[in-house]
Amino acid sequence: MLTTLKKLFTALALSLIPLVITGVGWLLGGGDFSTFIDKPVRLCFVLFSMAGFFIAPFVAAKIQNKVSKGQKHNRGQDRMILFATLTSVVLSLVSPWSDAAGYGYLPGGAYLRWAGMAIYAVGFWLMVWAPVYLGKQFSVHVTIQEDHELITSGPFAVMRHPRYAGCVYWAIGMALVFASTPGLLVAIVYTGLFLWRIKDEERLLAAHFQQQWNAYSLRTKRLLPFVY
């Protein structure tokens, strides 16, 4: 009972993070509540994000080795976690800031914003589904776990890196929701961090799984099914 209450309290606290960060960015841009909700997609974005952050501790509880450094570990990629976290915070502030300030609007109007919301939602879904599907083999580090197996089913059947794809979709989708050119530029930097990570991770996987990896990589794409 105490554990459940602790998780619930943590979930409620986490759910406030996107509300606070988005709100701060919006206020820094000179916006207020009434102007924020004049486009329903922005309200949808906040509510969806709060729900996503709320389920985070419950999802994390299903993954046993999420911080394991395993048998083989790329130490250089540990820095990427910090870089990506900082970049995501900047993105979360800059996107609503530029929207509120009326600076650097992307063309496309409501269609672009709702397309961004769809991309954002798919990204969030992949960020949750992929690590849960990996289970005990998932780690935030670039590593080979004990008794590591190459997973090629589920979300990994069409993409080699569905969680990283989710992170990229999440970032680009957010920038589009706020029609933010500065946000999109930050999202591109964020994407670059994951391309760097993918390069190192695939080198490690290729060395460990060899022919099995070669065959898998020939029939799948990295981040976008059937494209890249």
C-alpha atoms as one frame of an Amber mdcrd trajectory, in Angstrom:
protein
   0.000   0.000   0.000   2.796   2.412   0.956   4.668   1.609  -2.275   1.556
   2.273  -4.346   0.982   5.610  -2.618   4.622   6.561  -3.190   4.318   5.772
  -6.898   1.073   7.731  -7.103   2.620  10.765  -5.410   5.645  10.549  -7.721
   3.364  10.247 -10.751   1.362  13.308  -9.723   4.556  15.316  -9.155   5.988
  14.259 -12.526   2.754  15.143 -14.311   3.277  18.772 -13.319   6.652  18.990
 -15.106   5.323  19.600 -18.656   2.715  22.019 -17.293   5.373  24.063 -15.479
   7.973  24.061 -18.268   5.461  24.873 -21.013   3.904  27.548 -18.809   7.245
  29.176 -18.073   8.159  29.233 -21.761   4.779  30.703 -22.670   4.969  33.408
 -20.010   8.517  34.324 -21.022   7.167  34.910 -24.525   4.603  37.341 -23.179
   1.600  35.039 -23.414  -1.184  34.436 -20.906  -3.684  31.669 -20.225  -6.400
  33.051 -22.477  -4.106  33.285 -25.495  -2.672  29.822 -24.803  -6.038  28.064
 -24.995  -7.209  29.955 -28.079  -5.642  27.091 -30.038  -7.012  23.768 -28.703
  -3.957  21.875 -29.950  -1.811  23.571 -27.300  -4.167  22.479 -24.521  -4.238
  18.975 -26.000  -0.438  18.967 -25.958  -0.239  19.880 -22.265  -2.896  17.390
 -21.158  -1.355  14.579 -23.206   2.111  15.392 -21.833   0.844  15.423 -18.261
  -0.756  12.012 -18.788   2.480  10.692 -20.287   4.574  11.911 -17.376   2.001
  10.527 -14.929   2.435   6.960 -16.197   6.254   7.234 -16.256   6.943   5.742
 -12.781   4.551   2.863 -13.426   6.285   2.106 -16.731   9.735   2.389 -15.141
   8.706  -0.177 -12.510   8.295  -2.763 -15.285  11.930  -2.413 -16.399  14.478
  -4.116 -14.145  17.863  -3.114 -15.558  17.222   0.404 -16.846  20.460   1.831
 -15.394  22.606  -1.282 -15.867  25.987  -0.838 -17.542  26.102  -4.512 -18.498
  29.102  -6.531 -19.638  30.217  -4.151 -22.385  29.650  -0.448 -21.920  30.353
   2.582 -24.109  31.365   5.177 -21.498  31.522   8.011 -24.017  27.767   7.778
 -24.535  27.066   8.460 -20.853  27.566  12.152 -21.629  24.896  11.994 -24.299
  22.227  11.354 -21.642  23.046  14.689 -20.014  23.250  16.515 -23.359  19.908
  15.099 -24.498  18.203  15.968 -21.213  19.419  19.568 -21.326  18.470  19.903
 -24.993  14.968  18.567 -24.321  14.477  21.179 -21.580  15.638  23.942 -23.931
  13.256  22.640 -26.607  10.368  22.557 -24.124  10.993  26.197 -23.202  11.900
  27.643 -26.609   8.936  26.182 -28.514   6.149  27.800 -26.440   8.250  30.930
 -25.936   8.538  31.621 -29.681   4.852  30.815 -30.208   3.767  33.245 -27.500
   6.180  35.922 -28.745   5.008  35.502 -32.348   8.591  34.866 -33.393   9.664
  32.500 -36.161   6.307  30.948 -37.030   6.420  27.937 -39.325   3.875  28.005
 -42.186   0.974  25.598 -42.177  -1.373  26.949 -39.527  -3.656  24.562 -37.657
  -2.896  21.678 -40.027   0.795  21.831 -39.161   0.086  22.086 -35.436  -2.257
  19.079 -35.378   0.152  17.073 -37.547   2.798  17.921 -34.970   0.515  16.722
 -32.185   0.054  13.392 -33.967   3.815  13.008 -34.447   4.379  13.956 -30.807
   1.862  11.350 -29.621   3.402   8.595 -31.753   6.814   9.552 -30.412   5.637
   9.347 -26.813   4.025   5.968 -27.480   7.258   4.575 -28.959   9.292   5.966
 -26.050   7.108   3.902 -23.708   6.498   0.783 -25.794  10.075   0.078 -26.895
  11.753  -0.113 -23.449   8.834  -2.069 -21.985   9.100  -4.515 -24.887  12.837
  -4.916 -24.279  12.199  -5.556 -20.599  15.318  -6.629 -18.694  17.493  -5.930
 -21.753  16.722  -2.222 -21.767  19.243   0.218 -20.313  19.671   3.975 -20.629
  23.341   3.219 -21.284  24.838   1.910 -24.523  25.702  -1.551 -23.302  25.448
  -5.298 -23.784  23.425  -6.862 -20.978  24.042 -10.280 -19.463  22.624 -13.014
 -21.732  21.755 -10.312 -24.237  19.538 -11.344 -27.139  18.879  -9.439 -30.337
  15.205  -8.448 -30.281  13.721  -8.297 -33.782   9.970  -8.434 -33.099   7.359
  -5.940 -31.929   8.436  -2.347 -32.599  11.890  -3.680 -33.542  10.476  -5.556
 -36.535  10.515  -2.452 -38.749  12.921  -0.135 -36.893  16.235  -0.904 -35.244
  15.861   1.944 -32.757  12.155   2.565 -32.003  12.841   4.310 -28.689  15.275
   6.737 -30.303  12.776   7.219 -33.118  10.199   8.066 -30.477  12.508  10.660
 -28.956  13.095  12.262 -32.361   9.369  12.276 -33.218   8.634  13.704 -29.764
  11.036  16.598 -30.332   9.968  17.426 -33.879   6.291  17.053 -32.981   6.635
  19.510 -30.107   8.240  22.138 -32.333   5.419  21.723 -34.865   2.672  21.964
 -32.233   3.967  25.454 -31.438   4.805  26.220 -35.099   8.241  27.157 -33.808
  11.226  27.630 -36.086  13.610  28.035 -33.104  12.086  24.889 -31.586  12.599
  22.994 -34.823  16.272  24.028 -34.890  16.705  22.718 -31.335  14.897  19.514
 -32.361  17.424  19.059 -35.174  20.271  19.350 -32.657  18.439  16.843 -30.445
  18.127  14.472 -33.414  21.849  14.819 -34.063  22.590  13.577 -30.547  20.629
  10.401 -31.221  22.327   9.853 -34.576  25.646  10.013 -32.709  24.319   7.502
 -30.160  23.003   5.179 -32.868  26.399   5.107 -34.575  28.147   3.965 -31.394
  25.386   1.555 -30.396  25.275  -0.155 -33.784  29.041  -0.577 -33.718  28.726
  -2.358 -30.343  25.807  -4.532 -31.488  27.520  -5.458 -34.751  30.634  -6.583
 -32.888  28.589  -8.673 -30.449  25.965 -10.243 -32.746  27.994 -10.243 -36.000
  26.112 -12.112 -38.756  22.813 -11.977 -36.905  23.110  -8.192 -36.700  24.150
  -7.883 -40.345  21.079  -9.789 -41.485  18.787  -7.771 -39.220  20.213  -4.417
 -40.295  19.768  -5.280 -43.965  16.003  -5.761 -43.600  15.226  -2.872 -41.242
  15.626   0.903 -41.045  16.988   2.925 -38.167  14.348   5.551 -37.305  11.718
   5.766 -40.044  10.168   2.532 -41.380  11.023   1.810 -45.025  12.861   5.151
 -45.353  15.829   5.581 -42.997
